[in-house]
mmCIF file of C-alpha atoms in Angstrom:
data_model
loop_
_atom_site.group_PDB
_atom_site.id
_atom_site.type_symbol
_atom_site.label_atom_id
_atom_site.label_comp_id
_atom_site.label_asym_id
_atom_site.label_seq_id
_atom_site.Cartn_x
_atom_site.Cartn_y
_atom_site.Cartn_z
ATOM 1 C CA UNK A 1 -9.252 -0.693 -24.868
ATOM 2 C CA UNK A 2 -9.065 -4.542 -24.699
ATOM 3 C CA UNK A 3 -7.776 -6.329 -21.068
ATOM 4 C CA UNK A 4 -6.699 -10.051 -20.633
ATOM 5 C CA UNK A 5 -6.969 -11.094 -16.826
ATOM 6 C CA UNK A 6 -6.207 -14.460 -15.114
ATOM 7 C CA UNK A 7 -5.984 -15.529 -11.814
ATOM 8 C CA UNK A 8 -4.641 -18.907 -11.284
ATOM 9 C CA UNK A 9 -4.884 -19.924 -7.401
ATOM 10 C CA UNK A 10 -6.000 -23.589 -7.625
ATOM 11 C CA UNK A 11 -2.673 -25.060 -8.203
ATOM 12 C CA UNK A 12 -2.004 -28.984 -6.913
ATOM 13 C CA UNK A 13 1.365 -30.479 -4.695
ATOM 14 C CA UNK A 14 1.077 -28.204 -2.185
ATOM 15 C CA UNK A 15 1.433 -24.712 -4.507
ATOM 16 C CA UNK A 16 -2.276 -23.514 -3.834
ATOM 17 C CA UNK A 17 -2.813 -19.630 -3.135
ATOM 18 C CA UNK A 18 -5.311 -17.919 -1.633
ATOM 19 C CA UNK A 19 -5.421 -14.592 -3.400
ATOM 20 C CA UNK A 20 -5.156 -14.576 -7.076
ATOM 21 C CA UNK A 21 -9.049 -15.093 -8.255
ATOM 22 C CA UNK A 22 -9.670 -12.440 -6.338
ATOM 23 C CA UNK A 23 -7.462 -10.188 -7.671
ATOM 24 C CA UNK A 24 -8.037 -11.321 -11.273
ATOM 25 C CA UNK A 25 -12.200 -10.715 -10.462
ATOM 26 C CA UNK A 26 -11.322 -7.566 -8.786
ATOM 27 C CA UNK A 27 -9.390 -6.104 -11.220
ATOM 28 C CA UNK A 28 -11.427 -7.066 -14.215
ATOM 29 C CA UNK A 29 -14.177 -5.196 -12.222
ATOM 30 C CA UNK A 30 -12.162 -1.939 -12.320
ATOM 31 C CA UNK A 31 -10.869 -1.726 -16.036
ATOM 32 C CA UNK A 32 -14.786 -2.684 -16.916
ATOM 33 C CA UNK A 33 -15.831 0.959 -15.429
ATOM 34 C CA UNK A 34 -13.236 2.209 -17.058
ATOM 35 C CA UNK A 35 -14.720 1.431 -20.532
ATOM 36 C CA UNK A 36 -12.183 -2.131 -20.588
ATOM 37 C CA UNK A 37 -13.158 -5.097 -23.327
ATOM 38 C CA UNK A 38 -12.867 -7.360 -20.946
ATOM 39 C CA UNK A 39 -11.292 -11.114 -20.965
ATOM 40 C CA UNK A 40 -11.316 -12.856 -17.767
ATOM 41 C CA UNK A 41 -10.276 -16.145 -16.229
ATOM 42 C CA UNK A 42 -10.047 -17.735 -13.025
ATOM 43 C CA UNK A 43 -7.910 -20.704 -12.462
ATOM 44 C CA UNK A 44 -7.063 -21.789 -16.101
ATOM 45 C CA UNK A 45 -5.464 -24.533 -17.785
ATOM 46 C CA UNK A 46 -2.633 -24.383 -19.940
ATOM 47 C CA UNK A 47 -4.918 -25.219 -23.116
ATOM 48 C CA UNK A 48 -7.547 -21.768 -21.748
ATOM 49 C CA UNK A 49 -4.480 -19.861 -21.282
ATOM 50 C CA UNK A 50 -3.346 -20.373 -25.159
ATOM 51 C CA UNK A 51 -6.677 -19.768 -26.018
ATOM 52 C CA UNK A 52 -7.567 -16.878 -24.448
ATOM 53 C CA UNK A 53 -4.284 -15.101 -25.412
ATOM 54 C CA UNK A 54 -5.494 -15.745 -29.379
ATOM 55 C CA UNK A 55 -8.745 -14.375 -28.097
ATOM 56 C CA UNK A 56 -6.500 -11.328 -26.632
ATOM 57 C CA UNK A 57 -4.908 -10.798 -30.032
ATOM 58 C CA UNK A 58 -7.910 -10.228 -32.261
ATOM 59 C CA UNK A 59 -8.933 -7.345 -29.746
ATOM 60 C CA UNK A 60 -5.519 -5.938 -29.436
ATOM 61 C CA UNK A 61 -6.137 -4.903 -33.406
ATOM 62 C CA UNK A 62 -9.118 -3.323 -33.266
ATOM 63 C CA UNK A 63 -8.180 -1.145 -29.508
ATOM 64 C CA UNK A 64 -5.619 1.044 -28.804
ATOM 65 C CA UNK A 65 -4.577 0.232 -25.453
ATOM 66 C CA UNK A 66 -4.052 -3.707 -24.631
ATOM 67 C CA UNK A 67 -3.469 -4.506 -20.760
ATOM 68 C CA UNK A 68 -2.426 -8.150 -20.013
ATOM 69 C CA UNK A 69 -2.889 -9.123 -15.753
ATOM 70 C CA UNK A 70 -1.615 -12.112 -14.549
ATOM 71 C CA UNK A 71 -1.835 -13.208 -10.504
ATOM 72 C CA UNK A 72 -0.529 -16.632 -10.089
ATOM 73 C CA UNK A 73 1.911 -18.693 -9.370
ATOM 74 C CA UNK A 74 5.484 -17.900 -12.131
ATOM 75 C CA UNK A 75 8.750 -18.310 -12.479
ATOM 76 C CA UNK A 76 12.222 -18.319 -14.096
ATOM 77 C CA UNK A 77 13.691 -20.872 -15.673
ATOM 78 C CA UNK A 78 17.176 -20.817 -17.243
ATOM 79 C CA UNK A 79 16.326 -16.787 -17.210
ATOM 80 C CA UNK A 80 12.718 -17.182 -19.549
ATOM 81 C CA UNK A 81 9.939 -16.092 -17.519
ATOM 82 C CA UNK A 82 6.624 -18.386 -17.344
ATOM 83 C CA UNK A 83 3.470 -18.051 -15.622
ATOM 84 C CA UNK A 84 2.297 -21.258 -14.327
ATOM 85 C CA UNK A 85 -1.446 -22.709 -15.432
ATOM 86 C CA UNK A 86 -3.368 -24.551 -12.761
ATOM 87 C CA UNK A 87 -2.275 -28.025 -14.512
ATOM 88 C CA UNK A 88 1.156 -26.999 -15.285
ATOM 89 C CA UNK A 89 3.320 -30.285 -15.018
ATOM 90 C CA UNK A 90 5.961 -29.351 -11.958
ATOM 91 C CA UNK A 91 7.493 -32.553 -12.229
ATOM 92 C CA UNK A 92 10.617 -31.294 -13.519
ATOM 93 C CA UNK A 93 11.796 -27.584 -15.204
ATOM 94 C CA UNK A 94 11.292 -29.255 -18.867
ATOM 95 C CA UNK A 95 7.589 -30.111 -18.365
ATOM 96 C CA UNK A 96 7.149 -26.988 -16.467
ATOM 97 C CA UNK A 97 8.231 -24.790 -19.463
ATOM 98 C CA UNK A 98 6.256 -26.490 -21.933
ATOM 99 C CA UNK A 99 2.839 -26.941 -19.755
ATOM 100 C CA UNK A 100 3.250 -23.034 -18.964
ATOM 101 C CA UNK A 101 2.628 -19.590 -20.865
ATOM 102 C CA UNK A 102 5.468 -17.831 -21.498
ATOM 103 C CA UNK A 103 5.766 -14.291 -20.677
ATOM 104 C CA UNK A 104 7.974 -13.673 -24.014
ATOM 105 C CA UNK A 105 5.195 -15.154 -26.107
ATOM 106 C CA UNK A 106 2.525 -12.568 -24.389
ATOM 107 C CA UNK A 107 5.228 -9.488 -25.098
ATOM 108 C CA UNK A 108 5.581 -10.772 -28.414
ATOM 109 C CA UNK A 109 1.747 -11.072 -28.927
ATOM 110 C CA UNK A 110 1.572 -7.671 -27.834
ATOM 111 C CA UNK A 111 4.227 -6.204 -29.571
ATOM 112 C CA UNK A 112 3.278 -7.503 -32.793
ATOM 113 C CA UNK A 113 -0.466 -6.183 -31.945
ATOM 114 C CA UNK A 114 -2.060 -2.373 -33.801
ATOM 115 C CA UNK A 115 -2.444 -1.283 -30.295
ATOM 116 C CA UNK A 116 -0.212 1.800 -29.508
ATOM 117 C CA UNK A 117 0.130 1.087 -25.458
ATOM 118 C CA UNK A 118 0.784 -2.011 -24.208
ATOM 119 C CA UNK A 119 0.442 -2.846 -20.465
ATOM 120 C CA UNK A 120 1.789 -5.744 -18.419
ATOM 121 C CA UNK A 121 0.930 -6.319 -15.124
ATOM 122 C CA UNK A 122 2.519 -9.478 -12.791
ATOM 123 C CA UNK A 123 1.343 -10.169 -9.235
ATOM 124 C CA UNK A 124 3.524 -13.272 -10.150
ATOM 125 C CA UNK A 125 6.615 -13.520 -8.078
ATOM 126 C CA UNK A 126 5.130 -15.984 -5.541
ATOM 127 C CA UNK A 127 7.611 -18.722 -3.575
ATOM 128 C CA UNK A 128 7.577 -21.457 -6.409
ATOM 129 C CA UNK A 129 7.096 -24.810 -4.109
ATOM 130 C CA UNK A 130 8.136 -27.448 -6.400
ATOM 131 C CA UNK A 131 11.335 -26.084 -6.565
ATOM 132 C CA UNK A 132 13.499 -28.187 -3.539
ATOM 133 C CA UNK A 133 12.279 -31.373 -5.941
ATOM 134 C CA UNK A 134 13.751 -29.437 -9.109
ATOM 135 C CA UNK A 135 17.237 -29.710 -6.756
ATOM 136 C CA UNK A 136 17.740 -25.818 -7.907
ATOM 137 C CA UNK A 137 17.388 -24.131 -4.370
ATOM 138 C CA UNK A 138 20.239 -22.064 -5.302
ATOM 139 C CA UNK A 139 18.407 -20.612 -8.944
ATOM 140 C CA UNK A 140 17.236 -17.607 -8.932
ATOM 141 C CA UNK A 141 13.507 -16.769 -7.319
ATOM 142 C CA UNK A 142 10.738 -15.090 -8.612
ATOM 143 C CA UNK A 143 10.523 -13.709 -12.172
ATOM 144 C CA UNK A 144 13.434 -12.709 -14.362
ATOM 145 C CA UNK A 145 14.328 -8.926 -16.104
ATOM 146 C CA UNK A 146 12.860 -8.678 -19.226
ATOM 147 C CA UNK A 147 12.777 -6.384 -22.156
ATOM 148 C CA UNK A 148 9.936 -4.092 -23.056
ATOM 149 C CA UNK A 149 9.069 -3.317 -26.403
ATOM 150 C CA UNK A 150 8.228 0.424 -27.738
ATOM 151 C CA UNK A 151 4.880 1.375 -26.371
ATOM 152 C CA UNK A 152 5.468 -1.088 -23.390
ATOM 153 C CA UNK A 153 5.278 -0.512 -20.030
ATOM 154 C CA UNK A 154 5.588 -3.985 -17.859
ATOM 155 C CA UNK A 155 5.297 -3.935 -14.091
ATOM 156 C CA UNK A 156 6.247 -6.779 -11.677
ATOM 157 C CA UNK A 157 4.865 -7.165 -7.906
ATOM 158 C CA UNK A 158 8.221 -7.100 -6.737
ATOM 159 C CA UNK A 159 12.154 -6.784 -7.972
ATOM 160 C CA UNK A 160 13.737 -8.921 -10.494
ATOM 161 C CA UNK A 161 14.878 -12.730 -8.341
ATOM 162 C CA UNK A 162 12.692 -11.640 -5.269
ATOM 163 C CA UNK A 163 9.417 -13.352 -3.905
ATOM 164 C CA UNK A 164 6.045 -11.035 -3.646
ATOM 165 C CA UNK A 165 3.621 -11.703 -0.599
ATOM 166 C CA UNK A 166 0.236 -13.513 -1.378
ATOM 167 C CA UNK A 167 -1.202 -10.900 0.992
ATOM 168 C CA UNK A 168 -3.535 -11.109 4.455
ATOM 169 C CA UNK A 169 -6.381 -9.631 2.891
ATOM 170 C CA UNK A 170 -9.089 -10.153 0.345
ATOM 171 C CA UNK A 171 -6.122 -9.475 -2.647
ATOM 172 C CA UNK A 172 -2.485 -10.132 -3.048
ATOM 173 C CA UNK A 173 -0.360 -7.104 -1.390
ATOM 174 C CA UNK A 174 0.557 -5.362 -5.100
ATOM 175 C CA UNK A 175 -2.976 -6.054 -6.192
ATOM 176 C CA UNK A 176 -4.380 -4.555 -3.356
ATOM 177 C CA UNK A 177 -2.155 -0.896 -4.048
ATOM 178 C CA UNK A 178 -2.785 -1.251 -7.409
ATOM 179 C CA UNK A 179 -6.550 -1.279 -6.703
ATOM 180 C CA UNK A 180 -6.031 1.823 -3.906
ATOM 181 C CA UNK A 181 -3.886 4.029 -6.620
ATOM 182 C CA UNK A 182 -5.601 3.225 -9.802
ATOM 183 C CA UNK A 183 -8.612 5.480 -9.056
ATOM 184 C CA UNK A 184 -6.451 8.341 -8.628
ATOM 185 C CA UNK A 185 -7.533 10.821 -11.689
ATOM 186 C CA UNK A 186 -5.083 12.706 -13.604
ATOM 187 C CA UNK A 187 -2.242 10.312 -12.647
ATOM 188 C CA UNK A 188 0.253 9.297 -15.205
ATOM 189 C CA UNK A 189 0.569 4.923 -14.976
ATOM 190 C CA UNK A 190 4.348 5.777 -14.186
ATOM 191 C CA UNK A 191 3.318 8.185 -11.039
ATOM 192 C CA UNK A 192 0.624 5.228 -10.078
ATOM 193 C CA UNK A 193 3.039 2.647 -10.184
ATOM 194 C CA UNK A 194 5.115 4.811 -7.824
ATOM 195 C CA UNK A 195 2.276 5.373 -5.259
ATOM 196 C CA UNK A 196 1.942 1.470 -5.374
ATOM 197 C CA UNK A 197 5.289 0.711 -4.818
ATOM 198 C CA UNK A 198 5.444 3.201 -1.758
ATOM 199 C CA UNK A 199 2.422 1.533 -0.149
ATOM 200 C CA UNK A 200 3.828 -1.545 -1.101
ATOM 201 C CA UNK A 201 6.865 -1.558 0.891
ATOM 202 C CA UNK A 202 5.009 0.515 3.606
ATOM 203 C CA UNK A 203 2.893 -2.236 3.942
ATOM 204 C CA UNK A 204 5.687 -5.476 3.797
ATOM 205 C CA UNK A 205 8.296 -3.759 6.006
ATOM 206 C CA UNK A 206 10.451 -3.191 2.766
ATOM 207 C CA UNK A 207 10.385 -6.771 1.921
ATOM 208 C CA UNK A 208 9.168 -6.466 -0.851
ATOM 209 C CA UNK A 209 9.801 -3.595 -3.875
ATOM 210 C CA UNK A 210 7.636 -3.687 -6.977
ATOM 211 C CA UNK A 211 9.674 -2.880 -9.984
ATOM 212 C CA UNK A 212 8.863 -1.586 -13.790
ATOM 213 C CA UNK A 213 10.506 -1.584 -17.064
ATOM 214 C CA UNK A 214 9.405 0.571 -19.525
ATOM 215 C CA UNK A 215 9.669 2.373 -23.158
ATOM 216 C CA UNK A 216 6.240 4.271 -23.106
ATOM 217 C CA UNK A 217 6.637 7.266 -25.545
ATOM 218 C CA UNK A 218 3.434 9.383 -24.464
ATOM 219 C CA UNK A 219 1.323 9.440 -21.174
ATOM 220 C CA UNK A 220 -1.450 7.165 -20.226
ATOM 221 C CA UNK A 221 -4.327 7.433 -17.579
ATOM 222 C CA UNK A 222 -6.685 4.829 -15.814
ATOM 223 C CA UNK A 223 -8.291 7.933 -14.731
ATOM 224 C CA UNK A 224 -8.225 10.986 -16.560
ATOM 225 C CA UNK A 225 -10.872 14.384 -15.699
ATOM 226 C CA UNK A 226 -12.774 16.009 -17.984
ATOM 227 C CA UNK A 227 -10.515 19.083 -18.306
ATOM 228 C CA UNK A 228 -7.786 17.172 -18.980
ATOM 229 C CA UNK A 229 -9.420 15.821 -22.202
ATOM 230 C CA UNK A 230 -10.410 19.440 -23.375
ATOM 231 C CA UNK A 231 -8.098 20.650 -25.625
ATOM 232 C CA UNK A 232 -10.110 23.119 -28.043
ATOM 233 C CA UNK A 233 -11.836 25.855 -26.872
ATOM 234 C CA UNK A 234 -14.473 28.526 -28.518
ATOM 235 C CA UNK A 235 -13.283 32.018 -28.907
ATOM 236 C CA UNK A 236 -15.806 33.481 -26.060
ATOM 237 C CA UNK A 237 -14.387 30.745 -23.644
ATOM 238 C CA UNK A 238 -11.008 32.310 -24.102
ATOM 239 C CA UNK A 239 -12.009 35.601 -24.289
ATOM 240 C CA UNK A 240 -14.147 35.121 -20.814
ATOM 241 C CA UNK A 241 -10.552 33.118 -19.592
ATOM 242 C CA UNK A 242 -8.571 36.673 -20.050
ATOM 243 C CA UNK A 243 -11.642 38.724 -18.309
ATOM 244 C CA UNK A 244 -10.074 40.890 -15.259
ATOM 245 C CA UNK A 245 -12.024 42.301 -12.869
ATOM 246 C CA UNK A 246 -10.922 46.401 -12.985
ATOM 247 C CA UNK A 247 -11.547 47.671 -9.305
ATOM 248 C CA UNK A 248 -11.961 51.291 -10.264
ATOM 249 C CA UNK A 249 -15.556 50.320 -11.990
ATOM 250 C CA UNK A 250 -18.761 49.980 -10.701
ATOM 251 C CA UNK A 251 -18.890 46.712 -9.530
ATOM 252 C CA UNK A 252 -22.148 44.957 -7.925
ATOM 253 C CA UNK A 253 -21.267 45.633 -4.786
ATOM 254 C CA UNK A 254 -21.291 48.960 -4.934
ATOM 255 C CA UNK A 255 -24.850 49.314 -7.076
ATOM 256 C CA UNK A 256 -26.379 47.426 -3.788
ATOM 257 C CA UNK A 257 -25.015 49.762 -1.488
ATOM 258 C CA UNK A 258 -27.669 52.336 -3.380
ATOM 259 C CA UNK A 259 -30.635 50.010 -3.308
ATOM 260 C CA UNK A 260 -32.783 51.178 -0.625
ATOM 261 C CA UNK A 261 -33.401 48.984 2.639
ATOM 262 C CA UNK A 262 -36.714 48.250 1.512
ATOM 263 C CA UNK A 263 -35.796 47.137 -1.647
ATOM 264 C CA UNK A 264 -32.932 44.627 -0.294
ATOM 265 C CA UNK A 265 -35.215 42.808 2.020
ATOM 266 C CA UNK A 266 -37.963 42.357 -0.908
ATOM 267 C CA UNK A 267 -35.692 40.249 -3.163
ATOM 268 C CA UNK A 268 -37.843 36.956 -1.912
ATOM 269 C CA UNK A 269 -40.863 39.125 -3.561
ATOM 270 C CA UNK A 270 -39.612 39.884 -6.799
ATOM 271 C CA UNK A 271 -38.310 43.080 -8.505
ATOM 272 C CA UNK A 272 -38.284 46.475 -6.207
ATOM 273 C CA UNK A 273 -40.655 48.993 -8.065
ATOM 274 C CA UNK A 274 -39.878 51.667 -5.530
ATOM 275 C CA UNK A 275 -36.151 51.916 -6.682
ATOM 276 C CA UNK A 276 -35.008 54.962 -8.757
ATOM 277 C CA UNK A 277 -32.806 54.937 -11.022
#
């Protein structure tokens, strides 16, 4: 299992957040224990961003399961998702798009990937600030819907055009649920994602509802118990699995009941010589 995490917080013109390196540390702490190949940065540039993706994609053959977080400032622009690097140029939408990674071009990367499941997670729908000097206060906010590829799952901090909270605490508010439901064990992704959007809205006053899109074909697990990995079985453990108990036998119980009293209160010494058979 191979993970690519940034957290992008140290942004310039007035779009800093307080959040996201937290949540990019945080999480990157979690999917470690969980046996994760681990790629992590904190407040990249758009040159880091490229290059850890190609990093991303030479794991992505070799593992199974690829998982792709992004906290951060991103946004929509003529309905093309991009996730904003700390240097992004915000001058205008032009330089924006080409100074940014584009959410397409990580679904691609995945897509194209050996891995079977493919995870996409976006605590990325944060107020964009630069956009009153783009003149386009009447666009669209936060990130756009996109399309998930077989084997995809792809979940957003909140719905399609809204704006996700940065948080009060140490993480972002989706990070934070994510962190409080991923633990959970025998839980499905889909199931967790549901527990996170409850809390979620629980916790914003319904202002804000996290949203996914996916085309997973089989079930995955963060957390999964031991039993649940067991699948094959030896023919005594199924034969002891089908053992009933038949009342009208002797059962321990009852052989007590004919121990003498001195032999019950000499178990701490040992065997009872005294008892007859």
């Amino acid at each position: 299992m191979a993970a690519l995490i940034f957290g992008n917080a140290n942004y310039g013109s007035g779009g800093k957040l307080k959040n996201p390196v937290n949540d990019a540390t945080d999480i990157a702490a979690k999917l470690k224990s969980y046996g994760f190949h681990v790629i992590v940065a904190a407040d990249a540039t758009h040159k880091e961003m490229d290059k850890k993706l190609k990093e991303f994609k030479a794991l992505l053959d070799i593992n199974d399961v690829g998982l792709f977080f992004f906290a951060g400032h991103g946004m929509q622009i003529e309905g093309i998702n991009y996730l904003l690097a700390v240097d992004t140029d915000t001058s205008d939408e032009s330089d924006a798009k080409h100074s940014s990674l584009s959410l397409n071009k990580v679904i691609e990367t995945m897509e194209k990937s050996k891995a079977v499941t493919k995870i996409i997670i976006l605590d990325a729908c944060r107020n964009n600030p630069w956009e009153r000097a783009w003149h386009r206060s009447s666009a669209p906010r936060g990130l756009a819907s996109v399309y998930a590829p077989k084997g995809t799952i792809i979940g957003f901090a909140t719905s399609p055009s809204q704006v996700a909270s940065d948080g009060t605490g140490r993480n972002g508010s989706y990070t934070e649920a994510l962190l409080q439901h991923i633990d959970a064990p025998d839980c499905t992704i889909e199931t967790m994602f549901k527990r996170v959007r409850n809390t979620v809205a629980a916790e914003t006053r319904g202002k804000q509802i996290s949203w996914e899109h996916t085309s997973l074909s089989g079930d995955f697990f963060f957390n999964m118990s031991l039993g649940q990995t067991i699948k094959d079985y030896k023919g005594t453990s199924l034969a002891d699995s089908l053992f009933e108990i038949d009342e009208t036998k002797l059962s321990p119980h009852h052989i007590h009941d004919k121990w003498p009293k001195a032999c019950m209160s000499a178990g701490a010494r040992g065997s009872c010589e005294r008892f007859q058979a």
